[in-house]
PDB file of C-alpha atoms in Angstrom:
ATOM      1  CA  MET A   1       0.008  -0.004   0.008  1.00 53.00           C
ATOM      2  CA  SER A   2       1.361   3.413  -0.950  1.00 51.00           C
ATOM      3  CA  GLU A   3       2.323   6.106   1.512  1.00 52.00           C
ATOM      4  CA  ASN A   4      -0.465   8.319   0.158  1.00 55.00           C
ATOM      5  CA  ALA A   5      -3.035   5.569   0.632  1.00 53.00           C
ATOM      6  CA  LEU A   6      -1.959   5.077   4.243  1.00 51.00           C
ATOM      7  CA  ARG A   7      -2.165   8.796   4.895  1.00 54.00           C
ATOM      8  CA  ASP A   8      -5.682   8.923   3.406  1.00 55.00           C
ATOM      9  CA  LEU A   9      -6.749   5.941   5.476  1.00 56.00           C
ATOM     10  CA  ASN A  10      -5.553   7.308   8.795  1.00 52.00           C
ATOM     11  CA  THR A  11      -7.129  10.734   8.357  1.00 51.00           C
ATOM     12  CA  LEU A  12     -10.886  11.091   8.150  1.00 48.00           C
ATOM     13  CA  PRO A  13     -12.225  14.138   6.318  1.00 44.00           C
ATOM     14  CA  THR A  14     -12.725  17.014   8.756  1.00 39.00           C
ATOM     15  CA  ALA A  15     -14.093  19.772   6.580  1.00 38.00           C
ATOM     16  CA  GLU A  16     -17.300  18.222   5.280  1.00 39.00           C
ATOM     17  CA  LYS A  17     -19.604  21.107   6.201  1.00 39.00           C
ATOM     18  CA  LYS A  18     -17.266  23.727   4.834  1.00 39.00           C
ATOM     19  CA  ASN A  19     -16.814  21.823   1.584  1.00 41.00           C
ATOM     20  CA  ASP A  20     -20.508  21.195   1.316  1.00 41.00           C
ATOM     21  CA  ASP A  21     -21.265  24.919   1.404  1.00 38.00           C
ATOM     22  CA  SER A  22     -18.676  25.564  -1.293  1.00 35.00           C
ATOM     23  CA  SER A  23     -20.259  22.889  -3.485  1.00 36.00           C
ATOM     24  CA  LYS A  24     -23.316  25.031  -4.210  1.00 37.00           C
ATOM     25  CA  GLY A  25     -21.854  27.143  -6.947  1.00 33.00           C
ATOM     26  CA  ASN A  26     -20.713  27.112 -10.568  1.00 35.00           C
ATOM     27  CA  PHE A  27     -23.317  24.572 -11.630  1.00 37.00           C
ATOM     28  CA  THR A  28     -23.483  23.591 -15.299  1.00 35.00           C
ATOM     29  CA  LYS A  29     -25.769  21.315 -17.233  1.00 38.00           C
ATOM     30  CA  PRO A  30     -24.658  17.646 -17.499  1.00 39.00           C
ATOM     31  CA  CYS A  31     -24.295  15.953 -20.835  1.00 39.00           C
ATOM     32  CA  ASN A  32     -26.479  12.888 -20.184  1.00 43.00           C
ATOM     33  CA  GLY A  33     -24.401  10.768 -22.543  1.00 41.00           C
ATOM     34  CA  ASN A  34     -23.277  13.542 -24.888  1.00 40.00           C
ATOM     35  CA  THR A  35     -19.692  14.452 -25.671  1.00 39.00           C
ATOM     36  CA  VAL A  36     -17.579  16.923 -23.748  1.00 40.00           C
ATOM     37  CA  GLU A  37     -17.788  19.372 -26.646  1.00 39.00           C
ATOM     38  CA  LYS A  38     -21.574  19.400 -26.537  1.00 45.00           C
ATOM     39  CA  VAL A  39     -21.540  20.066 -22.827  1.00 41.00           C
ATOM     40  CA  GLU A  40     -19.382  23.113 -23.294  1.00 41.00           C
ATOM     41  CA  GLU A  41     -21.946  24.462 -25.718  1.00 44.00           C
ATOM     42  CA  GLN A  42     -24.784  23.684 -23.326  1.00 46.00           C
ATOM     43  CA  GLN A  43     -23.058  25.605 -20.552  1.00 45.00           C
ATOM     44  CA  LYS A  44     -23.772  28.827 -22.477  1.00 42.00           C
ATOM     45  CA  LYS A  45     -27.504  28.172 -22.669  1.00 44.00           C
ATOM     46  CA  SER A  46     -30.319  28.909 -20.232  1.00 38.00           C
ATOM     47  CA  PRO A  47     -29.994  27.637 -16.637  1.00 39.00           C
ATOM     48  CA  ALA A  48     -31.819  24.555 -15.339  1.00 38.00           C
ATOM     49  CA  SER A  49     -32.879  23.521 -11.872  1.00 38.00           C
ATOM     50  CA  VAL A  50     -30.655  21.250  -9.868  1.00 40.00           C
ATOM     51  CA  HIS A  51     -32.119  18.250  -8.050  1.00 42.00           C
ATOM     52  CA  ILE A  52     -29.917  16.645  -5.423  1.00 41.00           C
ATOM     53  CA  ASN A  53     -30.780  13.625  -3.329  1.00 38.00           C
ATOM     54  CA  GLY A  54     -34.273  13.151  -4.610  1.00 41.00           C
ATOM     55  CA  GLY A  55     -35.591  16.619  -5.238  1.00 32.00           C
ATOM     56  CA  GLU A  56     -33.606  19.254  -3.354  1.00 33.00           C
ATOM     57  CA  THR A  57     -33.242  22.299  -5.610  1.00 37.00           C
ATOM     58  CA  VAL A  58     -30.149  24.479  -5.458  1.00 37.00           C
ATOM     59  CA  ASN A  59     -29.769  27.689  -7.419  1.00 41.00           C
ATOM     60  CA  ALA A  60     -26.398  29.369  -7.055  1.00 39.00           C
ATOM     61  CA  GLY A  61     -24.680  31.603  -9.583  1.00 42.00           C
ATOM     62  CA  VAL A  62     -25.704  32.290 -13.158  1.00 36.00           C
ATOM     63  CA  GLU A  63     -25.654  28.698 -14.281  1.00 45.00           C
ATOM     64  CA  VAL A  64     -27.307  25.781 -12.490  1.00 50.00           C
ATOM     65  CA  ALA A  65     -27.397  22.098 -13.350  1.00 58.00           C
ATOM     66  CA  GLU A  66     -29.433  18.980 -12.917  1.00 63.00           C
ATOM     67  CA  VAL A  67     -27.595  16.476 -10.733  1.00 74.00           C
ATOM     68  CA  GLU A  68     -29.269  13.135 -10.246  1.00 83.00           C
ATOM     69  CA  TYR A  69     -28.215   9.976  -8.447  1.00 91.00           C
ATOM     70  CA  ILE A  70     -29.360   7.165 -10.745  1.00 92.00           C
ATOM     71  CA  ASP A  71     -29.782   3.632  -9.473  1.00 93.00           C
ATOM     72  CA  SER A  72     -27.955   1.025 -11.514  1.00 94.00           C
ATOM     73  CA  GLU A  73     -31.109  -0.596 -12.770  1.00 94.00           C
ATOM     74  CA  ASN A  74     -32.325   2.735 -14.106  1.00 94.00           C
ATOM     75  CA  LEU A  75     -29.254   3.571 -16.162  1.00 95.00           C
ATOM     76  CA  ASN A  76     -29.750   3.669 -19.920  1.00 95.00           C
ATOM     77  CA  ASP A  77     -27.454   2.145 -22.492  1.00 96.00           C
ATOM     78  CA  ILE A  78     -25.015   4.317 -24.411  1.00 94.00           C
ATOM     79  CA  GLU A  79     -25.874   5.084 -28.021  1.00 93.00           C
ATOM     80  CA  ASP A  80     -22.399   5.884 -29.314  1.00 96.00           C
ATOM     81  CA  VAL A  81     -19.918   3.690 -27.415  1.00 96.00           C
ATOM     82  CA  ASP A  82     -16.867   4.761 -29.421  1.00 96.00           C
ATOM     83  CA  THR A  83     -17.474   8.445 -28.797  1.00 97.00           C
ATOM     84  CA  CYS A  84     -18.162   7.807 -25.125  1.00 97.00           C
ATOM     85  CA  LEU A  85     -14.895   5.885 -24.754  1.00 97.00           C
ATOM     86  CA  LYS A  86     -13.007   8.629 -26.554  1.00 97.00           C
ATOM     87  CA  ASN A  87     -14.293  11.303 -24.134  1.00 97.00           C
ATOM     88  CA  LEU A  88     -14.242   9.167 -20.977  1.00 98.00           C
ATOM     89  CA  LEU A  89     -10.775   9.961 -19.608  1.00 98.00           C
ATOM     90  CA  PRO A  90     -10.912  13.703 -20.429  1.00 98.00           C
ATOM     91  CA  GLY A  91     -14.310  13.848 -18.710  1.00 98.00           C
ATOM     92  CA  LEU A  92     -13.086  12.044 -15.594  1.00 98.00           C
ATOM     93  CA  ASP A  93     -10.076  14.365 -15.407  1.00 97.00           C
ATOM     94  CA  SER A  94     -12.045  17.545 -16.117  1.00 97.00           C
ATOM     95  CA  LYS A  95     -11.893  20.558 -13.803  1.00 96.00           C
ATOM     96  CA  ASP A  96     -15.654  20.947 -14.339  1.00 96.00           C
ATOM     97  CA  TRP A  97     -17.293  18.805 -11.676  1.00 95.00           C
ATOM     98  CA  VAL A  98     -20.474  18.325 -13.689  1.00 93.00           C
ATOM     99  CA  LEU A  99     -18.485  16.830 -16.542  1.00 96.00           C
ATOM    100  CA  VAL A 100     -16.845  14.536 -14.027  1.00 97.00           C
ATOM    101  CA  VAL A 101     -20.224  13.369 -12.718  1.00 96.00           C
ATOM    102  CA  GLU A 102     -21.407  12.667 -16.258  1.00 95.00           C
ATOM    103  CA  ALA A 103     -18.222  10.774 -17.046  1.00 97.00           C
ATOM    104  CA  LEU A 104     -18.644   8.707 -13.874  1.00 97.00           C
ATOM    105  CA  ASN A 105     -22.171   7.771 -14.914  1.00 97.00           C
ATOM    106  CA  ASN A 106     -20.801   6.815 -18.307  1.00 97.00           C
ATOM    107  CA  VAL A 107     -18.289   4.522 -16.579  1.00 98.00           C
ATOM    108  CA  ARG A 108     -21.262   2.932 -14.863  1.00 98.00           C
ATOM    109  CA  ARG A 109     -23.117   2.503 -18.151  1.00 97.00           C
ATOM    110  CA  LEU A 110     -20.063   0.995 -19.812  1.00 97.00           C
ATOM    111  CA  SER A 111     -19.556  -1.383 -16.876  1.00 97.00           C
ATOM    112  CA  ILE A 112     -23.120  -2.613 -17.153  1.00 97.00           C
ATOM    113  CA  PHE A 113     -23.682  -2.692 -20.886  1.00 97.00           C
ATOM    114  CA  HIS A 114     -20.192  -2.774 -22.493  1.00 97.00           C
ATOM    115  CA  LYS A 115     -17.711  -3.990 -19.925  1.00 96.00           C
ATOM    116  CA  GLU A 116     -15.433  -5.629 -22.516  1.00 96.00           C
ATOM    117  CA  ALA A 117     -15.112  -2.310 -24.368  1.00 96.00           C
ATOM    118  CA  MET A 118     -13.817  -0.526 -21.278  1.00 97.00           C
ATOM    119  CA  GLN A 119     -11.749  -3.332 -19.740  1.00 95.00           C
ATOM    120  CA  SER A 120      -8.468  -2.258 -21.386  1.00 95.00           C
ATOM    121  CA  MET A 121      -8.977   1.244 -19.967  1.00 96.00           C
ATOM    122  CA  LEU A 122      -9.408   0.209 -16.325  1.00 96.00           C
ATOM    123  CA  VAL A 123      -5.756   0.910 -15.516  1.00 95.00           C
ATOM    124  CA  ASP A 124      -6.420   4.550 -16.424  1.00 97.00           C
ATOM    125  CA  VAL A 125     -10.005   4.747 -15.170  1.00 98.00           C
ATOM    126  CA  ILE A 126      -9.360   3.496 -11.613  1.00 97.00           C
ATOM    127  CA  PRO A 127      -6.907   6.283 -10.573  1.00 97.00           C
ATOM    128  CA  LEU A 128      -9.359   8.935 -11.845  1.00 98.00           C
ATOM    129  CA  LEU A 129     -12.174   7.181 -10.010  1.00 98.00           C
ATOM    130  CA  VAL A 130     -10.118   7.313  -6.830  1.00 98.00           C
ATOM    131  CA  LYS A 131      -9.543  11.008  -7.455  1.00 98.00           C
ATOM    132  CA  SER A 132     -13.305  11.519  -7.593  1.00 98.00           C
ATOM    133  CA  LEU A 133     -13.781   9.544  -4.400  1.00 97.00           C
ATOM    134  CA  LYS A 134     -11.493  12.058  -2.702  1.00 96.00           C
ATOM    135  CA  ASN A 135     -13.438  15.002  -4.130  1.00 96.00           C
ATOM    136  CA  PRO A 136     -14.947  17.172  -1.331  1.00 93.00           C
ATOM    137  CA  ARG A 137     -18.035  17.870  -3.423  1.00 93.00           C
ATOM    138  CA  SER A 138     -20.762  15.455  -2.359  1.00 91.00           C
ATOM    139  CA  ALA A 139     -22.270  15.015  -5.838  1.00 94.00           C
ATOM    140  CA  VAL A 140     -18.961  13.879  -7.264  1.00 96.00           C
ATOM    141  CA  CYS A 141     -18.045  11.725  -4.285  1.00 96.00           C
ATOM    142  CA  LYS A 142     -21.334   9.880  -4.085  1.00 95.00           C
ATOM    143  CA  THR A 143     -21.487   9.280  -7.842  1.00 97.00           C
ATOM    144  CA  ALA A 144     -17.948   7.912  -7.650  1.00 98.00           C
ATOM    145  CA  ILE A 145     -19.027   5.578  -4.865  1.00 98.00           C
ATOM    146  CA  MET A 146     -21.949   4.312  -6.945  1.00 97.00           C
ATOM    147  CA  THR A 147     -19.516   3.880  -9.865  1.00 98.00           C
ATOM    148  CA  SER A 148     -17.284   1.743  -7.661  1.00 98.00           C
ATOM    149  CA  ALA A 149     -20.157  -0.588  -6.872  1.00 97.00           C
ATOM    150  CA  ASP A 150     -21.005  -1.053 -10.566  1.00 98.00           C
ATOM    151  CA  ILE A 151     -17.365  -1.668 -11.434  1.00 98.00           C
ATOM    152  CA  PHE A 152     -17.129  -4.342  -8.753  1.00 97.00           C
ATOM    153  CA  GLY A 153     -20.201  -6.048 -10.144  1.00 96.00           C
ATOM    154  CA  ALA A 154     -18.812  -6.012 -13.680  1.00 97.00           C
ATOM    155  CA  TYR A 155     -15.129  -6.843 -13.288  1.00 97.00           C
ATOM    156  CA  ASN A 156     -14.919  -8.940 -10.127  1.00 96.00           C
ATOM    157  CA  ASP A 157     -11.381 -10.290  -9.587  1.00 96.00           C
ATOM    158  CA  ASP A 158     -10.030  -8.365 -12.561  1.00 95.00           C
ATOM    159  CA  LEU A 159      -9.861  -5.395 -10.171  1.00 94.00           C
ATOM    160  CA  ILE A 160      -7.757  -7.100  -7.515  1.00 95.00           C
ATOM    161  CA  ASP A 161      -4.440  -5.561  -8.615  1.00 93.00           C
ATOM    162  CA  CYS A 162      -5.806  -2.031  -8.330  1.00 93.00           C
ATOM    163  CA  LEU A 163      -8.187  -2.665  -5.420  1.00 95.00           C
ATOM    164  CA  ASP A 164      -6.150  -1.084  -2.597  1.00 95.00           C
ATOM    165  CA  PRO A 165      -6.740   2.626  -3.399  1.00 95.00           C
ATOM    166  CA  LEU A 166     -10.461   1.974  -3.986  1.00 96.00           C
ATOM    167  CA  LEU A 167     -10.767   0.016  -0.752  1.00 97.00           C
ATOM    168  CA  VAL A 168      -9.021   2.745   1.240  1.00 95.00           C
ATOM    169  CA  GLN A 169     -11.393   5.426   0.036  1.00 96.00           C
ATOM    170  CA  LEU A 170     -14.549   3.332   0.449  1.00 97.00           C
ATOM    171  CA  LEU A 171     -13.596   2.464   4.005  1.00 97.00           C
ATOM    172  CA  LEU A 172     -13.017   6.141   4.685  1.00 95.00           C
ATOM    173  CA  LYS A 173     -16.325   7.223   3.145  1.00 96.00           C
ATOM    174  CA  SER A 174     -18.228   4.480   4.955  1.00 95.00           C
ATOM    175  CA  SER A 175     -16.794   5.774   8.210  1.00 92.00           C
ATOM    176  CA  GLN A 176     -17.680   9.449   7.981  1.00 86.00           C
ATOM    177  CA  ASP A 177     -20.635  11.380   9.399  1.00 85.00           C
ATOM    178  CA  LYS A 178     -22.325  12.467   6.178  1.00 88.00           C
ATOM    179  CA  ARG A 179     -25.093   9.919   6.147  1.00 91.00           C
ATOM    180  CA  PHE A 180     -26.020   9.639   2.444  1.00 91.00           C
ATOM    181  CA  VAL A 181     -22.352   9.309   1.446  1.00 94.00           C
ATOM    182  CA  CYS A 182     -21.738   6.802   4.205  1.00 95.00           C
ATOM    183  CA  GLU A 183     -24.692   4.631   3.217  1.00 95.00           C
ATOM    184  CA  ALA A 184     -23.640   4.634  -0.434  1.00 96.00           C
ATOM    185  CA  ALA A 185     -20.121   3.561   0.566  1.00 97.00           C
ATOM    186  CA  VAL A 186     -21.479   0.722   2.706  1.00 96.00           C
ATOM    187  CA  ARG A 187     -23.467  -0.518  -0.286  1.00 97.00           C
ATOM    188  CA  ALA A 188     -20.353  -0.346  -2.443  1.00 98.00           C
ATOM    189  CA  LEU A 189     -18.412  -2.388   0.120  1.00 98.00           C
ATOM    190  CA  GLN A 190     -21.226  -4.937   0.135  1.00 97.00           C
ATOM    191  CA  ALA A 191     -20.994  -5.121  -3.666  1.00 97.00           C
ATOM    192  CA  MET A 192     -17.254  -5.702  -3.332  1.00 97.00           C
ATOM    193  CA  THR A 193     -17.674  -8.580  -0.865  1.00 97.00           C
ATOM    194  CA  THR A 194     -20.239 -10.305  -3.114  1.00 96.00           C
ATOM    195  CA  SER A 195     -18.273  -9.734  -6.350  1.00 97.00           C
ATOM    196  CA  VAL A 196     -14.612 -10.234  -5.493  1.00 97.00           C
ATOM    197  CA  SER A 197     -13.605 -13.775  -4.568  1.00 96.00           C
ATOM    198  CA  PRO A 198     -12.902 -14.190  -0.832  1.00 96.00           C
ATOM    199  CA  LEU A 199      -9.527 -15.844  -1.452  1.00 95.00           C
ATOM    200  CA  SER A 200      -8.432 -12.622  -3.178  1.00 95.00           C
ATOM    201  CA  LEU A 201     -10.273 -10.210  -0.919  1.00 97.00           C
ATOM    202  CA  LEU A 202      -9.534 -11.488   2.595  1.00 97.00           C
ATOM    203  CA  PRO A 203      -5.783 -10.755   2.446  1.00 95.00           C
ATOM    204  CA  LYS A 204      -6.599  -7.246   1.212  1.00 96.00           C
ATOM    205  CA  LEU A 205      -8.991  -6.629   4.118  1.00 97.00           C
ATOM    206  CA  GLN A 206      -6.905  -8.084   6.919  1.00 95.00           C
ATOM    207  CA  PRO A 207      -4.461  -5.166   7.369  1.00 95.00           C
ATOM    208  CA  TYR A 208      -7.378  -2.763   7.916  1.00 96.00           C
ATOM    209  CA  LEU A 209      -8.575  -4.798  10.905  1.00 95.00           C
ATOM    210  CA  LYS A 210      -5.654  -3.269  12.818  1.00 94.00           C
ATOM    211  CA  ASN A 211      -6.062   0.303  11.596  1.00 94.00           C
ATOM    212  CA  ARG A 212      -5.811   2.957  14.265  1.00 93.00           C
ATOM    213  CA  ASN A 213      -9.213   4.392  13.286  1.00 94.00           C
ATOM    214  CA  PRO A 214     -11.909   2.329  15.050  1.00 94.00           C
ATOM    215  CA  ARG A 215     -14.514   3.121  12.388  1.00 94.00           C
ATOM    216  CA  ILE A 216     -12.202   1.760   9.709  1.00 95.00           C
ATOM    217  CA  ARG A 217     -11.659  -1.396  11.727  1.00 95.00           C
ATOM    218  CA  ALA A 218     -15.414  -1.823  12.190  1.00 95.00           C
ATOM    219  CA  LYS A 219     -16.206  -1.560   8.467  1.00 96.00           C
ATOM    220  CA  ALA A 220     -13.312  -3.844   7.575  1.00 97.00           C
ATOM    221  CA  SER A 221     -14.509  -6.373  10.161  1.00 97.00           C
ATOM    222  CA  MET A 222     -17.971  -6.409   8.683  1.00 96.00           C
ATOM    223  CA  CYS A 223     -16.553  -6.951   5.170  1.00 97.00           C
ATOM    224  CA  PHE A 224     -14.290  -9.720   6.452  1.00 97.00           C
ATOM    225  CA  CYS A 225     -17.199 -11.409   8.185  1.00 96.00           C
ATOM    226  CA  ARG A 226     -19.340 -11.284   5.039  1.00 96.00           C
ATOM    227  CA  SER A 227     -16.552 -12.709   2.868  1.00 97.00           C
ATOM    228  CA  VAL A 228     -15.570 -15.747   4.916  1.00 97.00           C
ATOM    229  CA  PRO A 229     -18.826 -17.768   4.420  1.00 95.00           C
ATOM    230  CA  ARG A 230     -18.393 -17.392   0.653  1.00 96.00           C
ATOM    231  CA  LEU A 231     -15.314 -19.638   0.958  1.00 96.00           C
ATOM    232  CA  GLY A 232     -17.534 -22.600   1.771  1.00 94.00           C
ATOM    233  CA  VAL A 233     -16.603 -25.371   4.162  1.00 93.00           C
ATOM    234  CA  GLU A 234     -13.708 -26.708   2.134  1.00 93.00           C
ATOM    235  CA  GLY A 235     -12.481 -23.192   1.363  1.00 94.00           C
ATOM    236  CA  ILE A 236     -12.477 -22.247   5.047  1.00 95.00           C
ATOM    237  CA  LYS A 237     -10.525 -25.386   5.913  1.00 92.00           C
ATOM    238  CA  GLU A 238      -8.045 -24.649   3.130  1.00 92.00           C
ATOM    239  CA  TYR A 239      -7.644 -21.003   4.152  1.00 94.00           C
ATOM    240  CA  GLY A 240      -7.118 -22.145   7.730  1.00 94.00           C
ATOM    241  CA  ILE A 241      -9.667 -22.129  10.534  1.00 94.00           C
ATOM    242  CA  ASP A 242      -6.839 -21.427  12.951  1.00 94.00           C
ATOM    243  CA  LYS A 243      -5.923 -18.218  11.086  1.00 95.00           C
ATOM    244  CA  LEU A 244      -9.553 -17.102  10.893  1.00 96.00           C
ATOM    245  CA  ILE A 245     -10.290 -17.783  14.554  1.00 96.00           C
ATOM    246  CA  GLN A 246      -7.291 -15.654  15.533  1.00 96.00           C
ATOM    247  CA  VAL A 247      -8.608 -12.808  13.408  1.00 95.00           C
ATOM    248  CA  ALA A 248     -12.087 -13.068  14.930  1.00 96.00           C
ATOM    249  CA  ALA A 249     -10.743 -13.328  18.479  1.00 96.00           C
ATOM    250  CA  SER A 250      -8.761 -10.142  18.037  1.00 94.00           C
ATOM    251  CA  GLN A 251     -11.912  -8.253  17.111  1.00 95.00           C
ATOM    252  CA  LEU A 252     -13.960  -9.425  20.102  1.00 94.00           C
ATOM    253  CA  SER A 253     -12.472  -6.744  22.324  1.00 92.00           C
ATOM    254  CA  ASP A 254     -12.543  -3.969  19.742  1.00 94.00           C
ATOM    255  CA  GLN A 255     -13.815  -0.511  20.624  1.00 91.00           C
ATOM    256  CA  LEU A 256     -16.944  -0.375  18.439  1.00 94.00           C
ATOM    257  CA  PRO A 257     -19.890  -2.781  18.715  1.00 95.00           C
ATOM    258  CA  GLU A 258     -19.925  -3.342  14.917  1.00 95.00           C
ATOM    259  CA  SER A 259     -16.503  -4.967  15.135  1.00 96.00           C
ATOM    260  CA  ARG A 260     -17.489  -7.126  18.065  1.00 96.00           C
ATOM    261  CA  GLU A 261     -20.729  -8.237  16.443  1.00 96.00           C
ATOM    262  CA  ALA A 262     -18.927  -9.116  13.206  1.00 96.00           C
ATOM    263  CA  ALA A 263     -16.421 -11.149  15.244  1.00 96.00           C
ATOM    264  CA  ARG A 264     -19.184 -13.018  17.049  1.00 96.00           C
ATOM    265  CA  THR A 265     -20.888 -13.837  13.758  1.00 96.00           C
ATOM    266  CA  LEU A 266     -17.638 -15.064  12.256  1.00 96.00           C
ATOM    267  CA  LEU A 267     -16.844 -17.219  15.276  1.00 96.00           C
ATOM    268  CA  LEU A 268     -20.232 -18.947  15.089  1.00 96.00           C
ATOM    269  CA  GLU A 269     -19.606 -19.657  11.399  1.00 95.00           C
ATOM    270  CA  LEU A 270     -16.176 -21.079  12.172  1.00 96.00           C
ATOM    271  CA  GLN A 271     -17.495 -23.204  14.990  1.00 95.00           C
ATOM    272  CA  THR A 272     -20.168 -24.710  12.736  1.00 94.00           C
ATOM    273  CA  VAL A 273     -17.611 -25.496  10.021  1.00 94.00           C
ATOM    274  CA  TYR A 274     -15.114 -26.942  12.478  1.00 94.00           C
ATOM    275  CA  GLU A 275     -17.630 -29.212  14.181  1.00 90.00           C
ATOM    276  CA  LYS A 276     -19.072 -30.456  10.876  1.00 88.00           C
ATOM    277  CA  SER A 277     -15.647 -31.289   9.501  1.00 85.00           C
ATOM    278  CA  HIS A 278     -14.490 -32.729  12.807  1.00 76.00           C
ATOM    279  CA  ASP A 279     -17.536 -34.970  13.177  1.00 68.00           C
ATOM    280  CA  LEU A 280     -16.744 -36.543   9.783  1.00 52.00           C
ATOM    281  CA  SER A 281     -13.070 -37.098  10.518  1.00 50.00           C
ATOM    282  CA  THR A 282     -13.422 -38.397  14.101  1.00 48.00           C
ATOM    283  CA  ALA A 283     -16.654 -40.336  13.844  1.00 45.00           C
ATOM    284  CA  ILE A 284     -14.753 -43.598  14.384  1.00 41.00           C
ATOM    285  CA  SER A 285     -12.307 -42.220  16.917  1.00 49.00           C
ATOM    286  CA  GLU A 286     -12.384 -43.672  20.437  1.00 52.00           C
ATOM    287  CA  HIS A 287     -11.798 -40.205  21.918  1.00 51.00           C
ATOM    288  CA  PRO A 288     -13.494 -37.613  19.689  1.00 53.00           C
ATOM    289  CA  GLU A 289     -13.536 -35.153  22.601  1.00 54.00           C
ATOM    290  CA  THR A 290      -9.800 -34.594  22.096  1.00 57.00           C
ATOM    291  CA  GLY A 291     -10.659 -32.699  18.931  1.00 80.00           C
ATOM    292  CA  SER A 292     -13.485 -30.684  20.433  1.00 91.00           C
ATOM    293  CA  TRP A 293     -14.089 -27.024  19.619  1.00 94.00           C
ATOM    294  CA  GLU A 294     -13.034 -26.126  23.145  1.00 94.00           C
ATOM    295  CA  ASN A 295      -9.709 -27.905  22.842  1.00 94.00           C
ATOM    296  CA  PHE A 296      -9.155 -26.411  19.415  1.00 94.00           C
ATOM    297  CA  CYS A 297      -9.674 -22.869  20.704  1.00 95.00           C
ATOM    298  CA  GLN A 298      -7.397 -23.444  23.674  1.00 95.00           C
ATOM    299  CA  SER A 299      -4.660 -24.828  21.422  1.00 95.00           C
ATOM    300  CA  LYS A 300      -4.742 -21.941  18.952  1.00 95.00           C
ATOM    301  CA  LEU A 301      -5.393 -18.944  21.212  1.00 96.00           C
ATOM    302  CA  SER A 302      -4.036 -17.393  24.370  1.00 96.00           C
ATOM    303  CA  PRO A 303      -5.950 -18.396  27.531  1.00 95.00           C
ATOM    304  CA  LEU A 304      -7.798 -15.052  27.692  1.00 95.00           C
ATOM    305  CA  SER A 305      -8.710 -15.084  24.011  1.00 96.00           C
ATOM    306  CA  ALA A 306      -9.840 -18.712  24.159  1.00 96.00           C
ATOM    307  CA  GLN A 307     -12.009 -17.920  27.167  1.00 96.00           C
ATOM    308  CA  ALA A 308     -13.625 -15.016  25.330  1.00 96.00           C
ATOM    309  CA  VAL A 309     -14.260 -17.090  22.206  1.00 96.00           C
ATOM    310  CA  LEU A 310     -15.751 -19.988  24.142  1.00 96.00           C
ATOM    311  CA  ARG A 311     -17.956 -17.623  26.090  1.00 94.00           C
ATOM    312  CA  VAL A 312     -19.430 -16.307  22.837  1.00 94.00           C
ATOM    313  CA  THR A 313     -19.903 -19.685  21.191  1.00 92.00           C
ATOM    314  CA  ASN A 314     -21.205 -21.438  24.324  1.00 89.00           C
ATOM    315  CA  VAL A 315     -23.752 -18.706  24.972  1.00 79.00           C
ATOM    316  CA  ALA A 316     -24.979 -19.009  21.395  1.00 63.00           C
ATOM    317  CA  ARG A 317     -25.237 -22.762  21.711  1.00 63.00           C
ATOM    318  CA  GLU A 318     -27.111 -22.540  24.969  1.00 57.00           C
ATOM    319  CA  GLY A 319     -29.510 -20.098  23.349  1.00 51.00           C
ATOM    320  CA  LEU A 320     -30.200 -22.547  20.547  1.00 47.00           C
ATOM    321  CA  VAL A 321     -30.842 -25.372  23.021  1.00 43.00           C
ATOM    322  CA  ILE A 322     -33.247 -23.236  25.025  1.00 42.00           C
ATOM    323  CA  GLY A 323     -34.968 -22.049  21.864  1.00 49.00           C
ATOM    324  CA  SER A 324     -35.505 -25.586  20.628  1.00 44.00           C
TER     325      SER A 324
END
């Protein structure tokens, strides 16, 4: 991970309100699929209303624009793919934030309808997408977050080599106080955990479980917890239940309840997998208790950690017995 990425990760944005106020100016009309040249012509025409977050209207300056957050299922196909591809990188790198938003939405359209056409450009698109994720203007940042989710859904493990800078920014955005940006980032992280294979993703997530920012740790823990079950029983055994139980145990005493809850959920999953696989392998053993979950925990963890893990899993088991 680069030095810049680490610096971004360890510093949450602190000027959201100030930046939000400054975002209400210099609006221009988006191109809605048109070329950059057409947008520049449209900027000279009559102003239009701007709708942000489902209907809020902002009118600041001579020119205003229509900014809309479009759900993936409501995006339309692109009529002229070649022209869109030609103008994609200049649009993403534009100093005009409305052009950037339109280019981001075009990245989303290409990911959904023409992913093969854009695949060779990903190495150039991803750094500009990260740049937009860092943008203090909410319209750009949220659209970039939505773009990240669509890219995950389209390219899956093809993104693994350039995942780190995206992951850093999404963890940051999912940990901030601006609710609608935070919620969008959480959805993007969920898209990541369901699209990228766990064998590739888990090693990427693990360093963030020890980040000094507790919110970052919490979001990373939740992603880690969601990814592990996708390994399946054999995948979990291959990855190493001992490694995974150590990760989960370390999160049980974390500062935020989201981390602790994710750890508890993961431990119950690991217990189920361990006991199923152990029952099969020791069914004919004279002393199957020697390979019990309790003994396994005590052999792989420190006494205090093993006690905490067993407390969680035993309470859950007792609850199931009482409930039945």
